[in-house]
GROMACS .gro file of N, CA and C in nm:
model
  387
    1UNK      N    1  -2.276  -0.509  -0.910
    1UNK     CA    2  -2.285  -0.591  -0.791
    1UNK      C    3  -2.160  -0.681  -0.774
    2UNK      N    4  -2.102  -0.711  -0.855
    2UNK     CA    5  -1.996  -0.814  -0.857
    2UNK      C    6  -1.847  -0.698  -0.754
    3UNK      N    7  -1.838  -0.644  -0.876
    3UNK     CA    8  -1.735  -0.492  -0.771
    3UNK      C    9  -1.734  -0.512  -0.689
    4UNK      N   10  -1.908  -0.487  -0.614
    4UNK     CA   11  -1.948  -0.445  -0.450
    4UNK      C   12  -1.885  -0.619  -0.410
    5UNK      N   13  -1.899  -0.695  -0.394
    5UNK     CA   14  -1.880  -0.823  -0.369
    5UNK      C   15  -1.765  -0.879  -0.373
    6UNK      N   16  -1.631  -0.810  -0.457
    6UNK     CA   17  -1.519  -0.827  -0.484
    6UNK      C   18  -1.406  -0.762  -0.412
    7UNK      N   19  -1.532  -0.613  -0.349
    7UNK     CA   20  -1.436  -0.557  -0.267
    7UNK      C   21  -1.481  -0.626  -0.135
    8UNK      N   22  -1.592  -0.668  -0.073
    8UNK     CA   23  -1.633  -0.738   0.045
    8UNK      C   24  -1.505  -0.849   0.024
    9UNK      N   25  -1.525  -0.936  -0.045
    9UNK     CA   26  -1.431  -1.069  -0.009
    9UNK      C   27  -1.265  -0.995  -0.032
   10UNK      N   28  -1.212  -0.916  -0.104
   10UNK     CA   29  -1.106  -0.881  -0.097
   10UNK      C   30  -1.059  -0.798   0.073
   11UNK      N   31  -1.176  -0.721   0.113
   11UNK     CA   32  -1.176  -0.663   0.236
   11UNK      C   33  -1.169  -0.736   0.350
   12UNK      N   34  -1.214  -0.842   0.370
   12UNK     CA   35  -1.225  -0.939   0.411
   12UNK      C   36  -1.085  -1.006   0.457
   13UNK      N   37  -0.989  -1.062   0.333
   13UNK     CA   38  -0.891  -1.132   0.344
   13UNK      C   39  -0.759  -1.004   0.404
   14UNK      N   40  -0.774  -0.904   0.330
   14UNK     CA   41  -0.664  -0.781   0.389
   14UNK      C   42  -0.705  -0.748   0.526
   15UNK      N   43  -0.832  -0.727   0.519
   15UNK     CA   44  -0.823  -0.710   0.699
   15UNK      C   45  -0.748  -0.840   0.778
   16UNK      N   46  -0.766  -0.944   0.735
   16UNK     CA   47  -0.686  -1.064   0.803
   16UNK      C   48  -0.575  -1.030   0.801
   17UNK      N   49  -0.504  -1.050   0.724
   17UNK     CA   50  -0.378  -1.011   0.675
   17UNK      C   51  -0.260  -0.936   0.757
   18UNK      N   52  -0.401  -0.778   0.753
   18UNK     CA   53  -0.353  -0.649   0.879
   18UNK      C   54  -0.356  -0.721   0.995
   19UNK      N   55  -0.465  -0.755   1.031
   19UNK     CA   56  -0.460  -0.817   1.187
   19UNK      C   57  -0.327  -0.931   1.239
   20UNK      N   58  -0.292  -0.997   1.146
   20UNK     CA   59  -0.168  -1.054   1.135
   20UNK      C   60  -0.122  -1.058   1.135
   21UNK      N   61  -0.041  -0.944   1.073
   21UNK     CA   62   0.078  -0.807   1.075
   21UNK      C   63   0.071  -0.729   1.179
   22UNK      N   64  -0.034  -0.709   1.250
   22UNK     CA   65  -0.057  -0.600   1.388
   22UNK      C   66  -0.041  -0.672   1.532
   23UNK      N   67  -0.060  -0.859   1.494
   23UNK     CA   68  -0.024  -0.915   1.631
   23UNK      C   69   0.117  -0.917   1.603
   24UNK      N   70   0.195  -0.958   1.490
   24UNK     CA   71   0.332  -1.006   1.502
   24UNK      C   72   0.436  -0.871   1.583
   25UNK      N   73   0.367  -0.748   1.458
   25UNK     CA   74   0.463  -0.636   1.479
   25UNK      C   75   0.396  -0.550   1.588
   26UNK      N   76   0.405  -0.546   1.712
   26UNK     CA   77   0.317  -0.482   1.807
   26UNK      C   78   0.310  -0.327   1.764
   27UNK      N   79   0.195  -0.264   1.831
   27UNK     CA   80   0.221  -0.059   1.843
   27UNK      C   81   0.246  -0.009   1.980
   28UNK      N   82   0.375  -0.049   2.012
   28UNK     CA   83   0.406   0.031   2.108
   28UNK      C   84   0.529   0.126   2.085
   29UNK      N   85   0.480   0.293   2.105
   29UNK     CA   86   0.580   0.374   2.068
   29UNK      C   87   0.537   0.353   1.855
   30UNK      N   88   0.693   0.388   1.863
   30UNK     CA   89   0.634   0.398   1.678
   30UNK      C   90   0.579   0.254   1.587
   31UNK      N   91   0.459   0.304   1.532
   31UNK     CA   92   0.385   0.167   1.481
   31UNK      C   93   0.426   0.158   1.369
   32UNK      N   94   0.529   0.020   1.420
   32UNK     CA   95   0.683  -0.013   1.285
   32UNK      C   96   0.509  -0.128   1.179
   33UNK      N   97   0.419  -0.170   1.246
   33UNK     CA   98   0.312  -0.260   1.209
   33UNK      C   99   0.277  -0.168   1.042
   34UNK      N  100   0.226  -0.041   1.108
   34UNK     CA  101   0.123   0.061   0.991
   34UNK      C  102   0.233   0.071   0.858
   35UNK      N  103   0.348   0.123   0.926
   35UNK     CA  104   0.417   0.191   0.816
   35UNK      C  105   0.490   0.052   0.735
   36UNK      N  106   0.472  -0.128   0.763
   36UNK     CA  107   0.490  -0.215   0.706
   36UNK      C  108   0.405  -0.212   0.666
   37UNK      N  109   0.273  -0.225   0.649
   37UNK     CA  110   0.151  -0.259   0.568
   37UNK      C  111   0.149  -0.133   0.478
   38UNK      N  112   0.135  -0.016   0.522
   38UNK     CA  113   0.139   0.048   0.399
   38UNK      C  114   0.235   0.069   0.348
   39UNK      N  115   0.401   0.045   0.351
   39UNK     CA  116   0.485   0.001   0.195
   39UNK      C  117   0.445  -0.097   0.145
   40UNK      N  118   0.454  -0.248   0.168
   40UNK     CA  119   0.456  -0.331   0.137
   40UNK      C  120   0.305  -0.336   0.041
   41UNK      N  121   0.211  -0.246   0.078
   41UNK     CA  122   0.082  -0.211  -0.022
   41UNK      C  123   0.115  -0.138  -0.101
   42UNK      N  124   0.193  -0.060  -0.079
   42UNK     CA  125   0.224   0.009  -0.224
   42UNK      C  126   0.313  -0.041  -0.331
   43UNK      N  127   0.342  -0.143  -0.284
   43UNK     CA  128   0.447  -0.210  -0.360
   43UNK      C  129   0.390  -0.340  -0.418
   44UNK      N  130   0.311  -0.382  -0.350
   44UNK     CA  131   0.215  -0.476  -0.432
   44UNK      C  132   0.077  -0.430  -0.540
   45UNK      N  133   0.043  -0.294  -0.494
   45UNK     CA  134  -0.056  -0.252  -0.595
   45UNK      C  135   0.039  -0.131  -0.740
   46UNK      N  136   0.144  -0.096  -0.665
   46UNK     CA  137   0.265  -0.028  -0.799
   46UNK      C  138   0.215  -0.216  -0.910
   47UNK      N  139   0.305  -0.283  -0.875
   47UNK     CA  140   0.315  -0.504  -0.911
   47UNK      C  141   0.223  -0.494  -0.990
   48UNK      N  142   0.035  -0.439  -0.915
   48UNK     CA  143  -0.081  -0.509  -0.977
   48UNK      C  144  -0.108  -0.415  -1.095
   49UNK      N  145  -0.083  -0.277  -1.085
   49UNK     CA  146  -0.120  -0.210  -1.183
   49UNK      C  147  -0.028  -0.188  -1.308
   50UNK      N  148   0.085  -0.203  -1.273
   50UNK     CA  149   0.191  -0.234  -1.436
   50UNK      C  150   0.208  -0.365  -1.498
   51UNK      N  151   0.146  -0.463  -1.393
   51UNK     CA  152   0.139  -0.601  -1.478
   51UNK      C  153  -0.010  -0.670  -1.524
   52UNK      N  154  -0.104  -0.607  -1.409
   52UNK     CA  155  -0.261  -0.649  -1.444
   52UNK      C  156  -0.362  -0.530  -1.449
   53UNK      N  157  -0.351  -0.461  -1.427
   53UNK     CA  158  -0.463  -0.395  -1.457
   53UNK      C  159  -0.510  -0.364  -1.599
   54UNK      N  160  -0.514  -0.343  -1.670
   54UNK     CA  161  -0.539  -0.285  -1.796
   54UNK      C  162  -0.596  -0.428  -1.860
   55UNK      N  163  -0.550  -0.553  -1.813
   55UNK     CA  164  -0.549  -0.656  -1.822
   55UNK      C  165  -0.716  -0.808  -1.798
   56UNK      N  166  -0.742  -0.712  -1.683
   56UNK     CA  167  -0.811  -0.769  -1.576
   56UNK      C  168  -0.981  -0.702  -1.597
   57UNK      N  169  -1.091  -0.777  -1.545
   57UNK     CA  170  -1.194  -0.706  -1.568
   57UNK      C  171  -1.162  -0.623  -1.409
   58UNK      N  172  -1.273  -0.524  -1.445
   58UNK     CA  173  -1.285  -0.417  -1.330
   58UNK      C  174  -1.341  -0.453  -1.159
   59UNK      N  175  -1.413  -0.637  -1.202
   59UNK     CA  176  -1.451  -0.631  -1.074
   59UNK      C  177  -1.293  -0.728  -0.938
   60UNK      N  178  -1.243  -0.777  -1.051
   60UNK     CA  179  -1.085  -0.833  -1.018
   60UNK      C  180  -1.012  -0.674  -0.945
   61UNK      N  181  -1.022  -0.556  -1.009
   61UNK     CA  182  -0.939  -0.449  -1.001
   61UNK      C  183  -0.993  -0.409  -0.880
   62UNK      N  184  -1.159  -0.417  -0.844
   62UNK     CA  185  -1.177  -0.384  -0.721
   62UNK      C  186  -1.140  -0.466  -0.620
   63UNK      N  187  -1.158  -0.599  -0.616
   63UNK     CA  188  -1.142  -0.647  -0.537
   63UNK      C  189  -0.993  -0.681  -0.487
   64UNK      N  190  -0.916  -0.633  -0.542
   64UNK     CA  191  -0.760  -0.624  -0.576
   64UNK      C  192  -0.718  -0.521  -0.463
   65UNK      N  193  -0.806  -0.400  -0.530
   65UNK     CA  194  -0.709  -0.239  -0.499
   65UNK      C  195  -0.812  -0.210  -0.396
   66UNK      N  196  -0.908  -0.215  -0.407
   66UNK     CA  197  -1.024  -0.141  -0.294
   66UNK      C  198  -1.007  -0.227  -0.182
   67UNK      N  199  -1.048  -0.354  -0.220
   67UNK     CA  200  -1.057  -0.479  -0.107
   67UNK      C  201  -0.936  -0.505  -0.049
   68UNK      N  202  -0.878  -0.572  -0.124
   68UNK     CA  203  -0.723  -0.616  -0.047
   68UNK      C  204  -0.653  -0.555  -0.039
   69UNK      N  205  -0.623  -0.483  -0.079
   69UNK     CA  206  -0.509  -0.384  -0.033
   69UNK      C  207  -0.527  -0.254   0.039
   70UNK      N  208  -0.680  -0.214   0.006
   70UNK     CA  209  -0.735  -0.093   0.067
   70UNK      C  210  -0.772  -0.110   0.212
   71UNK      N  211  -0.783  -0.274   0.223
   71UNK     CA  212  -0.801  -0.292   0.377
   71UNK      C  213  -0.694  -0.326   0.455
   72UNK      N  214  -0.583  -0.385   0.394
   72UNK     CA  215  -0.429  -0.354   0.422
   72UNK      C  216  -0.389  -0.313   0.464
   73UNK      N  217  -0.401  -0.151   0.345
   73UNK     CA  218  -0.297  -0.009   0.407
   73UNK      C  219  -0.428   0.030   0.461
   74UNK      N  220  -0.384   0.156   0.560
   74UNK     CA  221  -0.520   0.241   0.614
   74UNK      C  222  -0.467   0.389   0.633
   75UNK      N  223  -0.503   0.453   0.563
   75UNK     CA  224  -0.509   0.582   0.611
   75UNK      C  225  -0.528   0.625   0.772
   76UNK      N  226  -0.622   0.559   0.786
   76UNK     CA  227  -0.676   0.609   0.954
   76UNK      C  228  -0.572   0.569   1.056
   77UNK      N  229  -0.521   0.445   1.023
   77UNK     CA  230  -0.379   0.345   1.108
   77UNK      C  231  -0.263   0.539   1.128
   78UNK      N  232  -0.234   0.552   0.985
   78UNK     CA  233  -0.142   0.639   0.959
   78UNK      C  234  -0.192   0.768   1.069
   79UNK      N  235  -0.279   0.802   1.046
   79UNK     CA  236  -0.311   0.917   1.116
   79UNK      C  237  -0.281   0.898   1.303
   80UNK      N  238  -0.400   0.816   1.335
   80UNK     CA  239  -0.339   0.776   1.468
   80UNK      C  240  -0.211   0.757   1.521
   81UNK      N  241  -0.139   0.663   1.408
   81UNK     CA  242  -0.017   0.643   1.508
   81UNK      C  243   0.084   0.840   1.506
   82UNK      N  244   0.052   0.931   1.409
   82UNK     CA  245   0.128   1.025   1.418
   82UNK      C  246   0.037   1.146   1.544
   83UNK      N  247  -0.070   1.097   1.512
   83UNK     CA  248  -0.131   1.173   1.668
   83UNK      C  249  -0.084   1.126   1.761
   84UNK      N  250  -0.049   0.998   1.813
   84UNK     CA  251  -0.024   0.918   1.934
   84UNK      C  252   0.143   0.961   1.940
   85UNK      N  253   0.240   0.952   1.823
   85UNK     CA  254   0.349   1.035   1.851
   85UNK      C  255   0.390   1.189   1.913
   86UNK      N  256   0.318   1.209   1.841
   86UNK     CA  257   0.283   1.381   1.907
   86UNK      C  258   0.202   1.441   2.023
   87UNK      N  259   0.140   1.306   2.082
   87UNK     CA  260   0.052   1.362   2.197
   87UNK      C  261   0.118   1.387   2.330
   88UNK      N  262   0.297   1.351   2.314
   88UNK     CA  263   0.371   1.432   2.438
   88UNK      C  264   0.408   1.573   2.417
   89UNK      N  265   0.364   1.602   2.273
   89UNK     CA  266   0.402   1.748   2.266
   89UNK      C  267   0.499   1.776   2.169
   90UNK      N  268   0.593   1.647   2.152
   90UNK     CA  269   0.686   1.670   2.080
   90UNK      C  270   0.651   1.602   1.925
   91UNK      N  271   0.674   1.656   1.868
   91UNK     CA  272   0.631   1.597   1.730
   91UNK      C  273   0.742   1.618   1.622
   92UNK      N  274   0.822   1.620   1.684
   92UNK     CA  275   0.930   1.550   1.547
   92UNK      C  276   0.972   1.404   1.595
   93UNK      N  277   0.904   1.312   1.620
   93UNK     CA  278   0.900   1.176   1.624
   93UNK      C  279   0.776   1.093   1.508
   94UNK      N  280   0.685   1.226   1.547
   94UNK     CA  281   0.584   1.233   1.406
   94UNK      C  282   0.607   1.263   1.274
   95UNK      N  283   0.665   1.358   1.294
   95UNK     CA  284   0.724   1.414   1.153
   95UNK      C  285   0.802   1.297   1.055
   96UNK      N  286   0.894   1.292   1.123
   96UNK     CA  287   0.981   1.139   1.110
   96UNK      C  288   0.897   1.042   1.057
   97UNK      N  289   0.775   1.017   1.120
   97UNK     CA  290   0.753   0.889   1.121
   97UNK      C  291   0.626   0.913   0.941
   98UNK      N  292   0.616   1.039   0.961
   98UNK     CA  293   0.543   1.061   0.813
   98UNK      C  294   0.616   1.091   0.710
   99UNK      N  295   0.745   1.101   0.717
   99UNK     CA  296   0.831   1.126   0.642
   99UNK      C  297   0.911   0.976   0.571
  100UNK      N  298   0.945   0.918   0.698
  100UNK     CA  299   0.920   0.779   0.672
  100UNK      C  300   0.812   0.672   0.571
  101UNK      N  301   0.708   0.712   0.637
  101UNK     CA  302   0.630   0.665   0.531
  101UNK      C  303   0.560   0.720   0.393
  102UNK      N  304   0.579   0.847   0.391
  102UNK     CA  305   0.574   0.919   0.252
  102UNK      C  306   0.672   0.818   0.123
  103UNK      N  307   0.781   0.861   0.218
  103UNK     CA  308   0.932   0.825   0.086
  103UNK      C  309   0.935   0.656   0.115
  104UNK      N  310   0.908   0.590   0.177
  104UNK     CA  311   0.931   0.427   0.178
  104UNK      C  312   0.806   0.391   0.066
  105UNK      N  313   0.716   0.473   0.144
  105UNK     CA  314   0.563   0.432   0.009
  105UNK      C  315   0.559   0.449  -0.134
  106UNK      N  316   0.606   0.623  -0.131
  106UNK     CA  317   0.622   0.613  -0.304
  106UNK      C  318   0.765   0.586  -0.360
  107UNK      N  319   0.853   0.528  -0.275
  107UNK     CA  320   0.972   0.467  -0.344
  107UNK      C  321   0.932   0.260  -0.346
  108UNK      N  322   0.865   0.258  -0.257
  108UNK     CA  323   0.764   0.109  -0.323
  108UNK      C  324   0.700   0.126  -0.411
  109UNK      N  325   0.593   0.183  -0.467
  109UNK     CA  326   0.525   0.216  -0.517
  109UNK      C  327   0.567   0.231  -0.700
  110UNK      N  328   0.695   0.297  -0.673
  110UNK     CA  329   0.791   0.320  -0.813
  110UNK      C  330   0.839   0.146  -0.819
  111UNK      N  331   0.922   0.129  -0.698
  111UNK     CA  332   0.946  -0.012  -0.751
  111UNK      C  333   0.880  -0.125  -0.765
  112UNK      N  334   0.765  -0.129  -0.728
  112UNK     CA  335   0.640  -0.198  -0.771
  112UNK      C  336   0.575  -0.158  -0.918
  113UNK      N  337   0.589  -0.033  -0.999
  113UNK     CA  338   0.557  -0.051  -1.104
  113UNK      C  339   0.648  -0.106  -1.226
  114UNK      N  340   0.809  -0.059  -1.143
  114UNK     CA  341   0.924  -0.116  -1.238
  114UNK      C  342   0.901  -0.278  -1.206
  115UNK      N  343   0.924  -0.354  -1.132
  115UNK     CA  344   0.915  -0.481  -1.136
  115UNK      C  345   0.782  -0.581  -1.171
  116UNK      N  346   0.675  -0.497  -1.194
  116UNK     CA  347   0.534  -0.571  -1.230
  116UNK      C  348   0.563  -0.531  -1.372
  117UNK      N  349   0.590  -0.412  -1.422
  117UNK     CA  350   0.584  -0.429  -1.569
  117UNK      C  351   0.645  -0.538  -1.654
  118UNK      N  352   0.575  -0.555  -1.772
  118UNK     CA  353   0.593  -0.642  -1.848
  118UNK      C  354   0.767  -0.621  -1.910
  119UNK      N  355   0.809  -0.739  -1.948
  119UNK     CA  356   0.962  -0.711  -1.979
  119UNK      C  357   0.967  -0.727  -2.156
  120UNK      N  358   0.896  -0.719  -2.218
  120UNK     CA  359   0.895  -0.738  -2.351
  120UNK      C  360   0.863  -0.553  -2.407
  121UNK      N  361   0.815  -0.468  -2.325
  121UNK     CA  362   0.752  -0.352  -2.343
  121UNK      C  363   0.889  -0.258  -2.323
  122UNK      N  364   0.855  -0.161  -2.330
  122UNK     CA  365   0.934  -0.026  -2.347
  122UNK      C  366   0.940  -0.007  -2.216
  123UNK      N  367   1.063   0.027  -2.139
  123UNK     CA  368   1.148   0.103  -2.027
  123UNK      C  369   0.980   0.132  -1.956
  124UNK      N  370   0.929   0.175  -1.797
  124UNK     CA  371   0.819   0.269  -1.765
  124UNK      C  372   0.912   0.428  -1.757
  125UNK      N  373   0.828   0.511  -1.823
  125UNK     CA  374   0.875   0.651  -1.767
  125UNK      C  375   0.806   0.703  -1.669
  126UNK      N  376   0.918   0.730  -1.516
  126UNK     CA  377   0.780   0.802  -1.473
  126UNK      C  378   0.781   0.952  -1.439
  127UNK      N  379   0.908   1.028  -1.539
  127UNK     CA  380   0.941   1.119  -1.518
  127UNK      C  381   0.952   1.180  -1.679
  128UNK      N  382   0.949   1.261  -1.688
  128UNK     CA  383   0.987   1.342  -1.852
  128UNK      C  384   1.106   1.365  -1.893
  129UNK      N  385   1.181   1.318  -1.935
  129UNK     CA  386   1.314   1.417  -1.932
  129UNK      C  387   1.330   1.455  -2.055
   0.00000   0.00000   0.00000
């Protein structure tokens, strides 16, 4: 019950947050709003999970990753705005704009786990070589 309750009040404050981010940065034409909230989420939950998670009880982790940040970024935001690009037909404005946010997200995402990790620990690998 705590979880369930952790993601309510975390859901809660990220939806603010979004709405905040969605009056400043308007959606007209490409929604510069979506594709800010979801880097800037991936770059704060890369932060939460190489410096707190492992750290933290599980109902902190929900209300962290599910709640606040899950109400943040949105999948559904993403989808719409690349339907609404493409609904003149042309869709390499879409393409773009998912391409955009693919590589801005998981290049936050990397640098959100390099800069949340701890600095006393070993290098993060996130590749094999």
């Amino acid at each position: 019950m705590r979880d369930v309750l952790a993601v309510l009040a975390g859901g809660l404050v990220g939806t603010g947050l979004r709405l905040g981010l969605d009056s400043v940065l308007p959606h007209e034409g490409f929604a510069v709003s979506t594709l800010v909230a979801n880097t800037v989420g991936a770059l704060a939950l890369g932060m939460l999970v190489a410096r707190l998670w492992d750290r933290v009880p599980s109902w902190l982790r929900a209300g962290l990753g599910a709640g606040l940040l899950g109400s943040f970024t949105t999948f559904s935001a993403l989808a719409v705005a690349l339907v609404s690009l493409g609904a003149a037909g042309d869709w390499m404005p879409a393409l773009a704009y998912l391409v955009a946010t693919m590589a801005l997200g998981l290049g936050a995402a990397w640098l959100g786990l390099r800069i949340g990790r701890p600095r006393a620990t070993a290098p993060l690998d996130l590749v094999d070589e």
